[in-house]
Coordinates of C-alpha atoms in Angstrom, one line a residue:
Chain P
X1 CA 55.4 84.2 51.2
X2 CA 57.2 87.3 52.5
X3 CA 55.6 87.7 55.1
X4 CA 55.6 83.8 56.3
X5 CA 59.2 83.5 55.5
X6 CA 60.6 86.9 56.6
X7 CA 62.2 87.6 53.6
X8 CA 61.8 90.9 50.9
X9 CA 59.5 90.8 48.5
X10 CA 62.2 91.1 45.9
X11 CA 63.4 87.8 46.5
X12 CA 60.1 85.8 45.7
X13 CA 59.4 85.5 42.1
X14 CA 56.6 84.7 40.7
X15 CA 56.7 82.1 38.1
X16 CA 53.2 82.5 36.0
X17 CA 51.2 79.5 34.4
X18 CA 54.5 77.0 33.5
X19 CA 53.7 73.9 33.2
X20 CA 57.1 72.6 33.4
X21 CA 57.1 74.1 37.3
X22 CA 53.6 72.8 37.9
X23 CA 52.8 69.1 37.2
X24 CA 49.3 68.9 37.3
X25 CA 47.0 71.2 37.8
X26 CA 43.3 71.6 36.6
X27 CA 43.4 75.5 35.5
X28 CA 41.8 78.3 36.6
X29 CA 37.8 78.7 37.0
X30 CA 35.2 79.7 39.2
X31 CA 37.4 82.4 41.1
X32 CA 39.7 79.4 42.5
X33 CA 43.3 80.2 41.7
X34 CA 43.7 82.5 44.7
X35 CA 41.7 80.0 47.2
X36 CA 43.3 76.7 45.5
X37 CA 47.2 77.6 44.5
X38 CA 47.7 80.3 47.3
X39 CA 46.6 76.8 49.8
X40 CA 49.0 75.4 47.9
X41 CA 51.5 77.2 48.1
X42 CA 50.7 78.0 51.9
X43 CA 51.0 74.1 52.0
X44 CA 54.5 73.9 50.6
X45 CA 55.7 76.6 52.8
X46 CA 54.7 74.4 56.1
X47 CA 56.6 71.9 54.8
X48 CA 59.8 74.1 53.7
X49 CA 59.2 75.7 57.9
X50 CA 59.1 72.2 59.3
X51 CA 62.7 71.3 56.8
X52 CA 64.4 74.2 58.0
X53 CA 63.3 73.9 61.4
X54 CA 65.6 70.9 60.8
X55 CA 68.6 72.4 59.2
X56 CA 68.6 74.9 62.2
X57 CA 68.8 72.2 64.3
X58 CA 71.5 70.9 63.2
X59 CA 73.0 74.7 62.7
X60 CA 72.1 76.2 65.9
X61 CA 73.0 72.5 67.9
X62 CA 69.8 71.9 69.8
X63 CA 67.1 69.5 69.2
X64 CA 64.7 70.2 66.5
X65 CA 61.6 70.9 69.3
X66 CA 63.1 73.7 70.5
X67 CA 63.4 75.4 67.4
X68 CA 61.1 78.3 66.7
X69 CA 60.5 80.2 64.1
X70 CA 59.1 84.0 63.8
X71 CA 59.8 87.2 61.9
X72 CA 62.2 85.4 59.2
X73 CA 64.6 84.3 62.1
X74 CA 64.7 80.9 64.0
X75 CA 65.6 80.5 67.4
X76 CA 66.5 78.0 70.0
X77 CA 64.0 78.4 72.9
X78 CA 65.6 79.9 76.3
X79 CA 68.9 81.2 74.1
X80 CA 69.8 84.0 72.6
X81 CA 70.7 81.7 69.7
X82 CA 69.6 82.7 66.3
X83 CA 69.9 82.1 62.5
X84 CA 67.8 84.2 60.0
X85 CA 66.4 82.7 57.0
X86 CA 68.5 83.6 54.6
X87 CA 71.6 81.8 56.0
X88 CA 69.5 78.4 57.1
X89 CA 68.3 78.4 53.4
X90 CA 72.6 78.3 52.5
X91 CA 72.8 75.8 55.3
X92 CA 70.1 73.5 53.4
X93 CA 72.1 73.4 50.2
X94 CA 75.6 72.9 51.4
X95 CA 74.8 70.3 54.5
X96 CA 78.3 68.5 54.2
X97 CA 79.0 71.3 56.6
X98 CA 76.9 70.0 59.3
X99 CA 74.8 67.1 58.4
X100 CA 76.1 63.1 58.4
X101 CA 73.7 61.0 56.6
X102 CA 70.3 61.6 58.6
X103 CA 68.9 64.5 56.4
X104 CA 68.7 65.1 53.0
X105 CA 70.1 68.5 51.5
X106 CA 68.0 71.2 50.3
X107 CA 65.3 73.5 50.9
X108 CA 62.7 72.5 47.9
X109 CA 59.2 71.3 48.1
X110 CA 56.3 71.3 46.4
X111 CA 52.6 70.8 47.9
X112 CA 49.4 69.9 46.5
X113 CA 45.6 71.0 47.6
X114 CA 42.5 70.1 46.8
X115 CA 40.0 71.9 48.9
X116 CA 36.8 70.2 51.1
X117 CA 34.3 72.5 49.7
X118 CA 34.0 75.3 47.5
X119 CA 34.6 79.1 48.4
X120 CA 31.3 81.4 49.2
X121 CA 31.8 84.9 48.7
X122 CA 28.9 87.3 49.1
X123 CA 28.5 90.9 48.5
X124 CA 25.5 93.2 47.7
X125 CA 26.4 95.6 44.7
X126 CA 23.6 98.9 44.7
X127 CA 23.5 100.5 41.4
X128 CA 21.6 104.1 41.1
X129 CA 20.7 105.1 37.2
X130 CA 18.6 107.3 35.0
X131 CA 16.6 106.7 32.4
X132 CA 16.2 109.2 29.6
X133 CA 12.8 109.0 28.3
X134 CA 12.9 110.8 24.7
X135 CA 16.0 108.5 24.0
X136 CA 16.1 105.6 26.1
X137 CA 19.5 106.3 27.3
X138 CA 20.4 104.9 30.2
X139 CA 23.3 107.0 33.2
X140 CA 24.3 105.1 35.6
X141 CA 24.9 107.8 38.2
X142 CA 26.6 106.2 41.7
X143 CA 27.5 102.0 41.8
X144 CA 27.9 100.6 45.7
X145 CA 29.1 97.6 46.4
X146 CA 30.4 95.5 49.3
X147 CA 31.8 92.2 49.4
X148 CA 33.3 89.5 51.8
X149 CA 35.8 87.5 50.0
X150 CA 37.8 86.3 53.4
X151 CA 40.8 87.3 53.9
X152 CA 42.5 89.7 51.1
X153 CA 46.1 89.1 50.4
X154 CA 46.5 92.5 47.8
X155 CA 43.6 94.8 48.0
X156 CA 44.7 96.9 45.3
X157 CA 44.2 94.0 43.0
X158 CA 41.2 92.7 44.6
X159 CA 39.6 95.9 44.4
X160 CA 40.6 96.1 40.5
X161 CA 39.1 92.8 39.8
X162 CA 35.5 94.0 41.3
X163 CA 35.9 97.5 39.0
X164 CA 36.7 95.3 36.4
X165 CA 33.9 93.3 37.1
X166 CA 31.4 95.4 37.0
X167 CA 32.3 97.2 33.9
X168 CA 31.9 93.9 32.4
X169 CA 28.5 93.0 33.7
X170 CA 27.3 96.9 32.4
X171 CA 28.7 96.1 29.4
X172 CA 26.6 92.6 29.2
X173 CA 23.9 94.5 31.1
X174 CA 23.7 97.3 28.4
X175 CA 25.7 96.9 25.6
X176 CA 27.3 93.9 24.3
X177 CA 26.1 91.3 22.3
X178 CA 26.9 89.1 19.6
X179 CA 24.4 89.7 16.4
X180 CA 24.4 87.6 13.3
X181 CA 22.4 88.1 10.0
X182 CA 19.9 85.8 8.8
X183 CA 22.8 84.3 6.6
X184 CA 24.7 83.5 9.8
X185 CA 27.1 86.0 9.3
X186 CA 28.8 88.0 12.2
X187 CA 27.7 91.9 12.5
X188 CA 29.4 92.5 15.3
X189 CA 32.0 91.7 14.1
X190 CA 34.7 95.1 14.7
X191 CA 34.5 97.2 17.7
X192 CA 32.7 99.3 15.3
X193 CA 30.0 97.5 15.9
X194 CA 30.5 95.3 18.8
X195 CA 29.9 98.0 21.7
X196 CA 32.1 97.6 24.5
X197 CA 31.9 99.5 27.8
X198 CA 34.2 102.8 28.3
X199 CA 35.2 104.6 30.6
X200 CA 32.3 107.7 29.8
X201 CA 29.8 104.2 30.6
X202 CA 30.9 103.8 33.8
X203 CA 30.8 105.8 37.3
X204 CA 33.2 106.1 39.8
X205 CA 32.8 103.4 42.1
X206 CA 32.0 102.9 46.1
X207 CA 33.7 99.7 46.6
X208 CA 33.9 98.3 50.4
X209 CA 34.6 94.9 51.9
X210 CA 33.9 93.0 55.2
X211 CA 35.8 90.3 56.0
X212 CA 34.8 86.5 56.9
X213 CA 37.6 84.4 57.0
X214 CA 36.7 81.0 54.7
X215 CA 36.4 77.5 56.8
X216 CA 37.4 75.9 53.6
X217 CA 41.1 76.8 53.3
X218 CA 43.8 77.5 55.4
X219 CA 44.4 81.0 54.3
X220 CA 40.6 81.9 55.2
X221 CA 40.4 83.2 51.3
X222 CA 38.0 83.3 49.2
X223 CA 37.1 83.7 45.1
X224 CA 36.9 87.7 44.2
X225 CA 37.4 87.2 40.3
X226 CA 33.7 86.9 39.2
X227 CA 32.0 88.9 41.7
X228 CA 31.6 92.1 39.9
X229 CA 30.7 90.5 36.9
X230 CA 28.3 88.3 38.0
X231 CA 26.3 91.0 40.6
X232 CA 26.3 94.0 38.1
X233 CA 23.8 92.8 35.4
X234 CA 21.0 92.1 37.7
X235 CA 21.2 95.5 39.8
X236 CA 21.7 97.0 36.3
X237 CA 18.5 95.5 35.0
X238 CA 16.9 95.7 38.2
X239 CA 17.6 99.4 38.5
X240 CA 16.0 99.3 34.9
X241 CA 12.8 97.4 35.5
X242 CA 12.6 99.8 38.9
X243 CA 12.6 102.4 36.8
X244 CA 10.0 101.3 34.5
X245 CA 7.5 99.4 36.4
X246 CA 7.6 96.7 34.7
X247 CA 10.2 93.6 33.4
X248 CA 9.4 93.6 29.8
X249 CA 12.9 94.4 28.9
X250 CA 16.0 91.7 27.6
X251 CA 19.7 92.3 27.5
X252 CA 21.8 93.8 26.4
X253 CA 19.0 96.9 27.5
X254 CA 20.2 99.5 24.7
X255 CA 18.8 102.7 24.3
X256 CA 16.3 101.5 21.6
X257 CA 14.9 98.8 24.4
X258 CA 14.6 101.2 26.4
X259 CA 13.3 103.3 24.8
X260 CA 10.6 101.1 23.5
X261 CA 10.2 99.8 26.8
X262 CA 9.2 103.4 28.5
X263 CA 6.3 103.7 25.7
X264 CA 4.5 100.9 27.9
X265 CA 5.6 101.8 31.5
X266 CA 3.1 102.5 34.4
X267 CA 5.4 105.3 35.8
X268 CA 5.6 107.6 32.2
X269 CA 1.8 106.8 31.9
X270 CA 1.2 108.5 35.2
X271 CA 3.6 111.3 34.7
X272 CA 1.3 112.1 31.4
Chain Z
X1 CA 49.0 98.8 1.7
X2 CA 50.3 98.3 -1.9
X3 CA 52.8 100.8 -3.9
X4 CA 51.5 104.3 -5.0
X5 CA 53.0 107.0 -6.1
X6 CA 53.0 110.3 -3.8
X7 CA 53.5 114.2 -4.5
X8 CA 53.2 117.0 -1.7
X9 CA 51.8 119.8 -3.6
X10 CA 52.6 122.8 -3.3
X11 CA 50.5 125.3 -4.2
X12 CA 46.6 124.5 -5.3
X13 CA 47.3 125.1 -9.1
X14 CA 50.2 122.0 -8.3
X15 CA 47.8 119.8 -6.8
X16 CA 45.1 120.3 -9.7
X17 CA 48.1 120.3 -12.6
X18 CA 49.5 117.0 -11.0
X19 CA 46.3 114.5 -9.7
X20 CA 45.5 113.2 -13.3
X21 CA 43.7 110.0 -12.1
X22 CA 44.8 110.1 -8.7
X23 CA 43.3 111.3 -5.6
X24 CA 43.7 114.1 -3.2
X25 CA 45.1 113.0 0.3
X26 CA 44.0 115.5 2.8
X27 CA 43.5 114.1 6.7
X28 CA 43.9 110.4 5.2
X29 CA 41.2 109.2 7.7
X30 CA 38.7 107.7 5.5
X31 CA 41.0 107.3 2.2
X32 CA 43.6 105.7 3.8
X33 CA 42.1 102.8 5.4
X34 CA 40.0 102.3 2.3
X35 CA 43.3 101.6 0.1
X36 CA 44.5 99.3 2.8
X37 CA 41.5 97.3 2.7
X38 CA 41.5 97.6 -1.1
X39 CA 38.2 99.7 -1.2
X40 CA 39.9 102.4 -3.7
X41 CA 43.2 101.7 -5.1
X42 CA 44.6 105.3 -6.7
X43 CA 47.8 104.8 -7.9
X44 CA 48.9 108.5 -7.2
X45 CA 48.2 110.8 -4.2
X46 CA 48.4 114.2 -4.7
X47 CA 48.9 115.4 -0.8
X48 CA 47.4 118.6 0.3
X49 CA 49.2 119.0 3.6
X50 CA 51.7 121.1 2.6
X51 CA 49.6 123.4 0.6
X52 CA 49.5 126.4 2.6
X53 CA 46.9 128.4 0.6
X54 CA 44.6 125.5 1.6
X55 CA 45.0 126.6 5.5
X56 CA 43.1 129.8 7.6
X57 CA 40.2 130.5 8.9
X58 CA 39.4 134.2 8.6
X59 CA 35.6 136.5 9.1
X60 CA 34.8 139.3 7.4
X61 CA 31.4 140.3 9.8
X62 CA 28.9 138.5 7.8
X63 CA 30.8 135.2 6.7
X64 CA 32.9 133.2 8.5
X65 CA 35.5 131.1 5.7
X66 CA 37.0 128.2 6.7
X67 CA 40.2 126.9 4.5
X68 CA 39.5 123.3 3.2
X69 CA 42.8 122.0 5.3
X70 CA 42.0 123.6 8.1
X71 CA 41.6 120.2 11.0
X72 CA 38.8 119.8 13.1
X73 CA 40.3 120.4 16.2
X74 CA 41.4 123.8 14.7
X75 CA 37.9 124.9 14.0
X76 CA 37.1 124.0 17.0
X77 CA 39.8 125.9 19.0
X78 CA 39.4 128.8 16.8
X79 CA 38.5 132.3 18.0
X80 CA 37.2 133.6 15.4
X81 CA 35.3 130.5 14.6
X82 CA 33.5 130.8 18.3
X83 CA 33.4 134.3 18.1
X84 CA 31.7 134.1 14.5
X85 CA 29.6 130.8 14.9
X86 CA 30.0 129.2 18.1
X87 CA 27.8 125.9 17.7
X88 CA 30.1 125.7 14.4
X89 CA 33.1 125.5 17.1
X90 CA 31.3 123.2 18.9
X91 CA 30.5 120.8 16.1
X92 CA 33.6 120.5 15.0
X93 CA 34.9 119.7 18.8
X94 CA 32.8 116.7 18.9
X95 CA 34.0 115.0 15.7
X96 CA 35.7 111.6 16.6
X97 CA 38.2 111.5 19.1
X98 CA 41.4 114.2 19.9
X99 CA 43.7 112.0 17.1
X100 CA 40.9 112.2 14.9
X101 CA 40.1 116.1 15.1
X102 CA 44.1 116.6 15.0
X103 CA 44.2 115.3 11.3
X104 CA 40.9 115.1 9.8
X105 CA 39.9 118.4 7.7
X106 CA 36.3 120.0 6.7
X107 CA 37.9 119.9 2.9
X108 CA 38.3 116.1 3.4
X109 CA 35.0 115.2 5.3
X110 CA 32.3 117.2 2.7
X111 CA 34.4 115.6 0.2
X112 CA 33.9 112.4 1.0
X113 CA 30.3 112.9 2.4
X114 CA 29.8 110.2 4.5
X115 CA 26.3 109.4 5.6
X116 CA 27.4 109.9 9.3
X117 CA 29.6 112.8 9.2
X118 CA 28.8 115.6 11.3
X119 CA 30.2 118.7 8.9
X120 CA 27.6 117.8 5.8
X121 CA 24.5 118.7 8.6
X122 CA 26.5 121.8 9.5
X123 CA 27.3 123.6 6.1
X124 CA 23.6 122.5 4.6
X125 CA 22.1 124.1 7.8
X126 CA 23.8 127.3 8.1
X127 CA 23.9 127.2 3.8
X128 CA 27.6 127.3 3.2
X129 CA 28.5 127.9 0.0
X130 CA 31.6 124.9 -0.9
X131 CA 34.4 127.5 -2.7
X132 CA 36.4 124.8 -5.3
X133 CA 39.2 125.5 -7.8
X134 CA 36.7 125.9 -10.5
X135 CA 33.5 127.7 -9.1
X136 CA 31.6 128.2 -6.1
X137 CA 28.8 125.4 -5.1
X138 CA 25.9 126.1 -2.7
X139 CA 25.4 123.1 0.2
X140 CA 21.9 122.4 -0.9
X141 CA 23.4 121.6 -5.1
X142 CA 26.5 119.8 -3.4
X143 CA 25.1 116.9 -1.4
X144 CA 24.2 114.9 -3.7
X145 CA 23.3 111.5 -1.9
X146 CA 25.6 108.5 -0.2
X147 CA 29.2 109.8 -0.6
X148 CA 28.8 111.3 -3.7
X149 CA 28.7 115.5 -4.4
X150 CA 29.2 117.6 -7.0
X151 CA 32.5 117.5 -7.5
X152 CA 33.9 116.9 -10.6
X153 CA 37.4 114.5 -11.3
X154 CA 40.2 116.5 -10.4
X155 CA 38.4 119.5 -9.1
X156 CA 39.2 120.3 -5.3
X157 CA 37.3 122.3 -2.7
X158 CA 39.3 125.3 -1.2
X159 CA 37.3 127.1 1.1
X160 CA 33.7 126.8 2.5
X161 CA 31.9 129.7 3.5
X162 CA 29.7 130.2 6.3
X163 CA 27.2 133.1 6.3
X164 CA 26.4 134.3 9.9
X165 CA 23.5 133.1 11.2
X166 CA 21.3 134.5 14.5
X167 CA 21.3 131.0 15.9
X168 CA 23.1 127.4 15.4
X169 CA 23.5 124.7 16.8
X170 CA 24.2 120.8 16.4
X171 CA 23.3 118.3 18.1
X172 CA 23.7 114.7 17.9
X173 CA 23.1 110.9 19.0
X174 CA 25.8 108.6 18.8
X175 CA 26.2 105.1 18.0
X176 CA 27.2 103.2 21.1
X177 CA 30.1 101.7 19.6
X178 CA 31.4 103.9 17.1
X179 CA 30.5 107.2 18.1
X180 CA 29.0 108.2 14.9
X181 CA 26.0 109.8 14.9
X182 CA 23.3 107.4 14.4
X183 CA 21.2 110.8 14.1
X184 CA 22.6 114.6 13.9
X185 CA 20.5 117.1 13.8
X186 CA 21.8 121.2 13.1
X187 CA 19.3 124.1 13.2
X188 CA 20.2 127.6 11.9
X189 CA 17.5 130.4 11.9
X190 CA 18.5 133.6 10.4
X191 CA 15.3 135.9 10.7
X192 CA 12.4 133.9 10.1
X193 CA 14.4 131.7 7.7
X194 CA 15.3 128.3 9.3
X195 CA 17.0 125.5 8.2
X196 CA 17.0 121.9 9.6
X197 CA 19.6 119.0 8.2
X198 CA 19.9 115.7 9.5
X199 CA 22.7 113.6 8.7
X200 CA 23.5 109.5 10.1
X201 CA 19.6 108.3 9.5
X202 CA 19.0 109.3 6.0
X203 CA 20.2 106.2 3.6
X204 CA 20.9 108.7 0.8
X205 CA 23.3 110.8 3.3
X206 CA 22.2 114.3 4.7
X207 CA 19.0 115.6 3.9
X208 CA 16.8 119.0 4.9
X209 CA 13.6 118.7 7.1
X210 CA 11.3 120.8 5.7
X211 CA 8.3 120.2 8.1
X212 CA 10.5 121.2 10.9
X213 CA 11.9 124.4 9.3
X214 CA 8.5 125.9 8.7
X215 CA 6.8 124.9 11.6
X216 CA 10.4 126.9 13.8
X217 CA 9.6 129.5 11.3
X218 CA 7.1 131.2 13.0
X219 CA 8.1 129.9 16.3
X220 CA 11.8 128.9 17.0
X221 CA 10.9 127.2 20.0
X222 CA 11.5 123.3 20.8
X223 CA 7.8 123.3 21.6
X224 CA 7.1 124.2 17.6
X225 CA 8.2 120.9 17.2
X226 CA 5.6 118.9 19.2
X227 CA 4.0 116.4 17.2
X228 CA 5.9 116.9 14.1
X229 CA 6.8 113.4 13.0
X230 CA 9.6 112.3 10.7
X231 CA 8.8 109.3 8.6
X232 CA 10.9 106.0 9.0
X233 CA 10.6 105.3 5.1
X234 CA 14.5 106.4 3.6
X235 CA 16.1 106.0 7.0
X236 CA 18.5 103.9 7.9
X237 CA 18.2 101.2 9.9
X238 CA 20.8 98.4 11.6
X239 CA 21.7 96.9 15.3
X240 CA 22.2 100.2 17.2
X241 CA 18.8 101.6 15.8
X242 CA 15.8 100.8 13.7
X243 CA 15.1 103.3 11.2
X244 CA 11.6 103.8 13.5
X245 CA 14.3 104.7 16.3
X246 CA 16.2 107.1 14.1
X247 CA 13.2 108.7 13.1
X248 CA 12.2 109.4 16.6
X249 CA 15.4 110.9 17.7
X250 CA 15.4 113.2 14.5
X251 CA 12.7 114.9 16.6
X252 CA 14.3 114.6 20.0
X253 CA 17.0 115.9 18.7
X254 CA 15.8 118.9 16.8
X255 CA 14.1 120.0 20.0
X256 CA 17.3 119.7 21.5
X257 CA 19.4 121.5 18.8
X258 CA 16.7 124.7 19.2
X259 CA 17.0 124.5 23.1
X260 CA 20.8 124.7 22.6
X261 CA 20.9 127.6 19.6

C-alpha cells in the first residue's frame, strides 16, 4: 500500500483480524491470507486510485482522463500541474471546497476477492542427516531448500515462515507426538514429555527462492505459510529410509525407532 | 503455594536446632514445585542459603571436597574442581540448563536422589563419602533406592568428598524432551579398581554395574566392554525409551564414558 499509494509506511496501519472492520470473511487456511486479502486489498486500492483520480480532477481543473497517477503524485497530462496524495486525500473529505453535487465526498472503500483458482507454490527442500547407529540418534547436518511462491511482498517474513516450517515438520518428522495410556489418559501431556523441536534440533538453513508470478491473482502471489511444514517430514524420513535401506520406519522416527530400525538395515549388515 | 513458615539459618548448628518437622530449602528446584503442586507440604523451611559454612570447594592432593551449597554451575566453573577431577567439572556443567546450574546445589540433588539426576552416578562412581551433621556416609550405604537415602529426619549433608581418581568421566543420554538422562553412565578406575554407576534406567534409582567394572578391571578399554549385556529386568521403561532401549545405551554409553576418561 506504500508503495501503490506513495505514501510512508508509517501512515498505513495495519488493523489485525477485526471483525467489526471486515464483514465477511472466511478465515485464514491453506496459505490464502496473503494471496486472498492482499487481492483484496490491492482491489480496494484501484478503486480508492480511480476516486481520487476524480477529486484531482476537480482539484487540478482538467478532465478526469487526463489525470495520472505515479510515485504518490497525480498529474495532469502535458502540465506541470500536480497534487500529491496526501493533499487529494484532504480534498476528498472536505469537497464543499470544490465539488457541487456530482461526487460524493471521501476517500473510503472497501473491496472484496474471491480468487479463480487456487495458489500453487512449489519448492524442493534437500535435507542431509546422520544416523548414529549405537543410539539411533538422528543429526540433521545441512537443510536446502528453494521455493517459488510468486511474487514476495516481505522476504524477511517469508523467509521466517519457511524456518518456521520446517522446524515444525522435524519436530513431526522426529519428535512430536501425542501418546495416551491404555486408560485414555494423556502422557504427553507437559513439555516434559511432549518433545518439541529446539533450536540444538535444527541446522542452520539454506533457504532460496525463484520467482513465478501467480495467474490467479493480481498481485502474482502465492501461499508460503505451509511450505516448510508440509516438505520437511518427507525429506526428513526420506533422508532416514536413505539411510537405512529400507522404509520400515513410522513417525515421529525417535531415537529408539531408529535405532530398532538399523538392527534390520541392508547397509549396517554389509558394513558388519 | 500455601502459607509456611521460613527461617534463613545461619550457621549449620541453626539450621539443625531450628527444622523440627520442617524441611531444608537449599536450590528449591525439586522441593519447591513439589509444595506448589501439593506433593509435600512442610510447614517450615529452614533455608540454607545463607549458611556460609555450607559453601567452598577446597583439595587437599588426594580428595577434592565439595561444600553441600555449593551450585552446579560453581562446580563446574571451578578450578580446583577441573584441576582435581575434571569429568567431575564436566558433570556438573551439563546438569539442566544455565538457571538451573545457577541455583541448584550437589547438597540438594543427593538429597533428594532422583532416579535421573546426574550427581548420584557421580559420587557412587568415584566413591564419595556424603560428610552430614552427624557422621560420615560412604555413596555405596547412602543410595538407598527411588529418592530415598540414608539420611535421617533432621540430619543434613555438609560436605561430600571426592577421593582422586586416575580416570572419570560421565556420560549421558538424554530424554528428548526433558533433558534428563534417560541413561547416565560415570566410570572411575583408580588402579585396577573400577567403578561403573548408572543412574535414569534403574527403577530403584542409581545402581553399580558390576559386570562392567570387572570386565575394565583388567582392561580399561571401551573394547572390554564388547558383548557385556545389561539386563532390561529393573529398568525403567516409558515413551522416550523401553527399558530394552535403556539397557542398550547403559552399554553404549559405558564405552563412551571409558573413551572419554
Amino acid at each position: 500500500m506504500s508503495s501503490r499509494l506513495g505514501i510512508p509506511i508509517d501512515n498505513v496501519s495495519i488493523v489485525h483480524g477485526d471483525t467489526d472492520k471486515v464483514q465477511m470473511g472466511m478465515g485464514t487456511y491453506g496459505s490464502r491470507s496473503g494471496a486472498v486479502g492482499m487481492a483484496a486489498i490491492s482491489k480496494a486500492l484501484d478503486k480508492i486510485e480511480a476516486k481520487a483520480k476524480k477529486v484531482a480532477a476537480h482539484v487540478l481543473e482538467a478532465s478526469e482522463g487526463d489525470i495520472e497517477f505515479k510515485d504518490g503524485k497525480f498529474t495532469v497530462k502535458g502540465t506541470d500541474k500536480a497534487a500529491d496524495f496526501g493533499s487529494i486525500a484532504l480534498q476528498a473529505y472536505i469537497a464543499h471546497k470544490f465539488n457541487g453535487q456530482e461526487l460524493e465526498p471521501g476517500l473510503k472503500e472497501s473491496a472484496f476477492w474471491d480468487p479463480t483458482n487456487f495458489t500453487f507454490p512449489a519448492g524442493v527442500h534437500i535435507c542431509e542427516l546422520e544416523i548414529d547407529p549405537a543410539t539411533g540418534v538422528v543429526t540433521i547436518d545441512r537443510w536446502t531448500a528453494v521455493d517459488d511462491f510468486g511474487n514476495v511482498i516481505n522476504p524477511l517474513i517469508v523467509e521466517g515462515q519457511v524456518h518456521g516450517g520446517i522446524a515444525q515438520g522435524v519436530g513431526q518428522a522426529l519428535l512430536e507426538g501425542a501418546v495416551y495410556d491404555a486408560e485414555g489418559q494423556l502422557i504427553t501431556a507437559s513439555y516434559m514429555d511432549y518433545t518439541m523441536p529446539r533450536a540444538q534440533d535444527l541446522p542452520s538453513y539454506n533457504v532460496g527462492m525463484t520467482v513465478t508470478a501467480c495467474p490467479s491473482n493480481p498481485l502474482g502471489i502465492k501461499g508460503c505459510g505451509e511450505a516448510g511444514a508440509i516438505a520437511s517430514p518427507p525429506a526428513v524420513i526420506n533422508a532416514i529410509t536413505n539411510a537405512l535401506g529400507h522404509e520400515n520406519i513410522t513417525m515421529p522416527a525417535t531415537s529408539e525407532k531408529v535405532w530398532r530400525a538399523v538392527q534390520s538395515s541392508a547397509h549396517k549388515q554389509a558394513a558388519e | 503455594m500455601y502459607a509456611f513458615t521460613h527461617h534463613a539459618a545461619t550457621s549449620v548448628a541453626d539450621a539443625v536446632s531450628s527444622v523440627g518437622e520442617g524441611k531444608f530449602l537449599a536450590g528449591g528446584h525439586t522441593l519447591i514445585p513439589t509444595m506448589k503442586q501439593r506433593l509435600a507440604m512442610p510447614g517450615h523451611l529452614v533455608d540454607l542459603n545463607k549458611v556460609a559454612e555450607l559453601k567452598g570447594i577446597s583439595d587437599n592432593g588426594s580428595v577434592l571436597t565439595v561444600k553441600a551449597m555449593s551450585r552446579h554451575a560453581e562446580v563446574a566453573d571451578s578450578d580446583v574442581v577441573t584441576k582435581a577431577i575434571p569429568g567431575l567439572a564436566a558433570l556438573a556443567g551439563g546438569i539442566g540448563d544455565p538457571q538451573v546450574r545457577h541455583r541448584g546445589t550437589i547438597g540438594g540433588s543427593i538429597a533428594n536422589n532422583d532416579p535421573v539426576a546426574d550427581y548420584p552416578a557421580g559420587c557412587l562412581a568415584l566413591g564419595a563419602t556424603i560428610v552430614t551433621n552427624k557422621r560420615r556416609v560412604a555413596a555405596d550405604d547412602f543410595f538407598q533406592g527411588l529418592f530415598t537415602t540414608a539420611l535421617e529426619d533432621g540430619e543434613l549433608i555438609t560436605a561430600v568428598e571426592f577421593p582422586h581418581a586416575d580416570k572419570f568421566a560421565y556420560v549421558k543420554f538424554r530424554n528428548p524432551a526433558s533433558l534428563y538422562a534417560l541413561v547416565g553412565v560415570a566410570v572411575a578406575r583408580r588402579g585396577s579398581d573400577v567403578r561403573v554407576a548408572v543412574t535414569g534406567a534403574g527403577s530403584d534409582g542409581v545402581f553399580r554395574w558390576k559386570e562392567a567394572e570387572a570386565a575394565l578391571a583388567g582392561n580399561f578399554s571401551a573394547g572390554a566392554l564388547d558383548g557385556l549385556k545389561v539386563s532390561a529386568a529393573g529398568l525403567n521403561g516409558d515413551i522416550h525409551g523401553s527399558a530394552e532401549y535403556r539397557a542398550h545405551l547403559i552399554g553404549v554409553m559405558a564405552k563412551r564414558a571409558v573413551a572419554a576418561a
